[in-house]
Structures are given as structure tokens and as C-alpha cells.
Coordinates of C-alpha atoms in Angstrom, one line a residue:
X1 CA -22.5 -13.7 13.9
X2 CA -21.4 -10.4 14.8
X3 CA -23.3 -7.5 14.8
X4 CA -20.8 -4.4 15.0
X5 CA -21.2 -3.9 10.7
X6 CA -25.1 -4.1 11.1
X7 CA -25.6 -0.6 10.2
X8 CA -22.7 0.3 8.4
X9 CA -23.4 2.8 5.6
X10 CA -21.2 3.8 2.4
X11 CA -19.4 6.9 3.1
X12 CA -19.1 9.6 0.4
X13 CA -15.8 10.3 -0.8
X14 CA -14.8 13.7 0.2
X15 CA -11.5 15.1 -1.7
X16 CA -8.7 16.4 0.7
X17 CA -8.7 19.9 2.0
X18 CA -5.6 22.0 1.8
X19 CA -4.1 20.6 5.0
X20 CA -4.6 17.3 3.9
X21 CA -2.5 15.3 1.4
X22 CA -2.8 12.1 -0.5
X23 CA 0.3 9.9 0.6
X24 CA 1.7 6.0 -0.3
X25 CA 1.9 3.4 2.8
X26 CA 5.2 2.0 2.6
X27 CA 5.3 0.2 5.8
X28 CA 4.1 -0.3 9.4
X29 CA 6.2 0.6 12.3
X30 CA 4.3 -1.0 15.0
X31 CA 2.2 1.1 18.0
X32 CA -0.1 2.5 15.0
X33 CA 2.9 4.6 13.4
X34 CA 3.2 4.0 9.7
X35 CA 6.0 5.2 7.0
X36 CA 4.6 6.8 4.3
X37 CA 5.8 8.5 1.0
X38 CA 4.5 11.8 -0.7
X39 CA 4.3 12.2 -4.1
X40 CA 7.2 14.4 -4.5
X41 CA 9.3 11.6 -2.6
X42 CA 9.6 12.8 0.9
X43 CA 8.7 10.2 3.5
X44 CA 6.6 10.9 6.3
X45 CA 5.6 8.9 9.6
X46 CA 2.0 8.7 10.4
X47 CA -0.1 7.9 13.4
X48 CA -3.2 6.2 13.1
X49 CA -5.6 7.4 15.9
X50 CA -7.1 4.7 18.5
X51 CA -10.5 5.2 17.0
X52 CA -9.6 3.0 13.9
X53 CA -7.7 0.3 16.0
X54 CA -8.9 -3.1 14.5
X55 CA -11.2 -1.3 12.5
X56 CA -8.9 -0.6 9.3
X57 CA -6.2 -2.4 7.9
X58 CA -3.4 -0.5 5.8
X59 CA -2.0 -2.1 2.9
X60 CA 1.6 -1.9 1.9
X61 CA 1.7 0.2 -1.3
X62 CA -2.2 1.5 -0.7
X63 CA -3.2 5.1 -0.6
X64 CA -3.9 7.4 2.3
X65 CA -5.2 10.5 3.2
X66 CA -3.1 12.3 5.8
X67 CA -3.1 15.7 7.8
X68 CA 0.0 17.0 8.6
X69 CA 0.0 18.9 12.3
X70 CA 1.4 19.1 15.4
X71 CA 1.4 15.1 16.4
X72 CA 3.6 14.7 19.4
X73 CA 4.3 11.0 19.6
X74 CA 8.3 10.8 19.9
X75 CA 9.2 14.0 18.2
X76 CA 9.3 12.3 14.5
X77 CA 5.7 12.0 13.7
X78 CA 4.3 14.3 11.5
X79 CA 1.0 13.5 10.3
X80 CA -2.5 12.0 11.2
X81 CA -4.1 9.1 8.7
X82 CA -7.5 10.6 8.2
X83 CA -8.7 7.9 5.8
X84 CA -7.6 4.9 4.1
X85 CA -8.3 5.1 0.2
X86 CA -9.6 1.9 -1.5
X87 CA -9.6 1.0 -5.3
X88 CA -12.7 2.7 -6.1
X89 CA -11.8 5.7 -4.2
X90 CA -8.6 6.1 -5.7
X91 CA -10.6 5.5 -9.3
X92 CA -12.8 8.5 -8.3
X93 CA -10.2 11.0 -7.0
X94 CA -7.7 10.1 -10.6
X95 CA -11.4 11.6 -12.4
X96 CA -11.4 14.6 -10.4
X97 CA -9.3 17.3 -11.8
X98 CA -6.4 18.6 -10.0
X99 CA -6.8 16.3 -6.9
X100 CA -4.8 13.4 -7.9
X101 CA -1.1 13.9 -7.4
X102 CA 0.8 14.1 -10.4
X103 CA 3.9 12.1 -8.8
X104 CA 1.8 8.7 -8.3
X105 CA -0.2 8.9 -11.8
X106 CA 3.3 6.9 -13.2
X107 CA 3.5 4.4 -10.9
X108 CA 0.3 3.3 -9.0
X109 CA 0.1 0.0 -7.2
X110 CA 0.0 -2.1 -9.9
X111 CA 2.9 -1.1 -11.5
X112 CA 5.4 -2.4 -8.5
X113 CA 3.4 -5.5 -8.9
X114 CA 4.3 -6.2 -12.6
X115 CA 8.0 -5.1 -12.1
X116 CA 8.5 -7.7 -9.6
X117 CA 6.7 -10.3 -11.8
X118 CA 9.2 -9.2 -14.8
X119 CA 12.1 -10.0 -12.6
X120 CA 11.0 -13.5 -11.6
X121 CA 12.1 -16.4 -13.9
X122 CA 9.9 -17.3 -16.3
X123 CA 9.2 -21.5 -16.7
X124 CA 9.6 -22.6 -20.2
X125 CA 7.1 -25.4 -19.8
X126 CA 3.6 -25.0 -20.7
X127 CA 0.7 -26.6 -19.8
X128 CA -2.9 -26.8 -21.2
X129 CA -4.4 -26.5 -17.9
X130 CA -3.0 -23.2 -17.0
X131 CA -3.6 -21.6 -20.1
X132 CA -7.1 -20.0 -19.2
X133 CA -6.1 -19.1 -15.7
X134 CA -5.4 -15.3 -14.7
X135 CA -1.9 -14.7 -13.6
X136 CA -1.1 -15.0 -9.7
X137 CA -0.6 -11.6 -8.1
X138 CA 2.6 -10.5 -6.0
X139 CA 1.7 -10.7 -2.5
X140 CA 2.3 -6.9 -1.4
X141 CA 2.6 -7.7 2.2
X142 CA 6.1 -9.7 2.0
X143 CA 9.0 -8.7 1.0
X144 CA 10.6 -10.4 -1.9
X145 CA 14.0 -11.7 -1.3
X146 CA 16.4 -12.7 -4.0
X147 CA 19.5 -14.9 -3.7
X148 CA 22.1 -14.8 -6.4
X149 CA 24.3 -17.9 -6.5
X150 CA 27.5 -18.4 -8.4
X151 CA 28.9 -21.4 -9.6
X152 CA 31.8 -22.9 -7.7
X153 CA 35.0 -22.7 -9.3
X154 CA 36.4 -25.8 -7.5
X155 CA 36.8 -27.6 -11.2
X156 CA 39.8 -26.1 -12.2
X157 CA 42.3 -28.1 -11.1

């Protein structure tokens, strides 16, 4: 049994300071570099410090607190990841007035899942044993690829 997390305590949520901001993680570029999107739509490259290696995982579409500063990895990385926000952290920050960015209010992490689910074809068959089960959630860690096939027009002869 692992004893790494034996003395782990619940950390208190601290709102971001003036130099920090809340952003949405878009994808991992590798080598502890993540691409993130600010509330106003600007893209950032963020660096995950080595002290978080194999201790924190960032989910695509999840929220993180970054601190913009002078990080000199390949001259393109402009921010350092300070904290990964989990669901309870996001709910607590939304309750605080003036902390949560207005750009993220309308499109939270649950809305892209429903948008993808609405575009999927529905089956007309309904079974009685599936009626009481909750719907399956879209996996955010995989990109959805849609293929559109057009019917062959070789029957026109």
C-alpha cells in the first residue's frame, strides 16, 4: 500500500491574486507545456512546474489558475500553472462575487459535452432496461471525429 498520500490534507481555496487569472485548459503540448484559453478568447502556453510532475493531471476543458510572468521556455510560454481547479473549487469561485471570469459563465465544461451529444445521431429504438439508467458522458480526453459519407451516384446508368 502506498503511503505517499498518508498525511495529505484538504487545501483551502484561495481566489486568484492580481497577477493570476483563471483559464480553461485546451490541450497538452507535451514536456509539461499546456495550451489554455483565457475568458476573452486569447490563447496562452502554460508551463507546469516540475514539483507537480506525476502529482497533478489536467483534464481537457478543466479550469486552472495561472500566473503570467517571465517564463523563458522556448520564448513562447507566457504563464506558469499555480493550481488546478476541481469541480468543488469552480462552484466555490462562482459563488464569490467578481472572482469568476464572465467569459466562462455561459460556456462551462458541461455545455461542450451536451453540444457534442446533441450532434450525435439518436437511435429510435428504446429498450425498457435502459430507461432508468443515466446518459453516458462524453469523454473529453478524446477528440471526436465525424465522418460524412455521400451516397454513390453510380446507379444513374
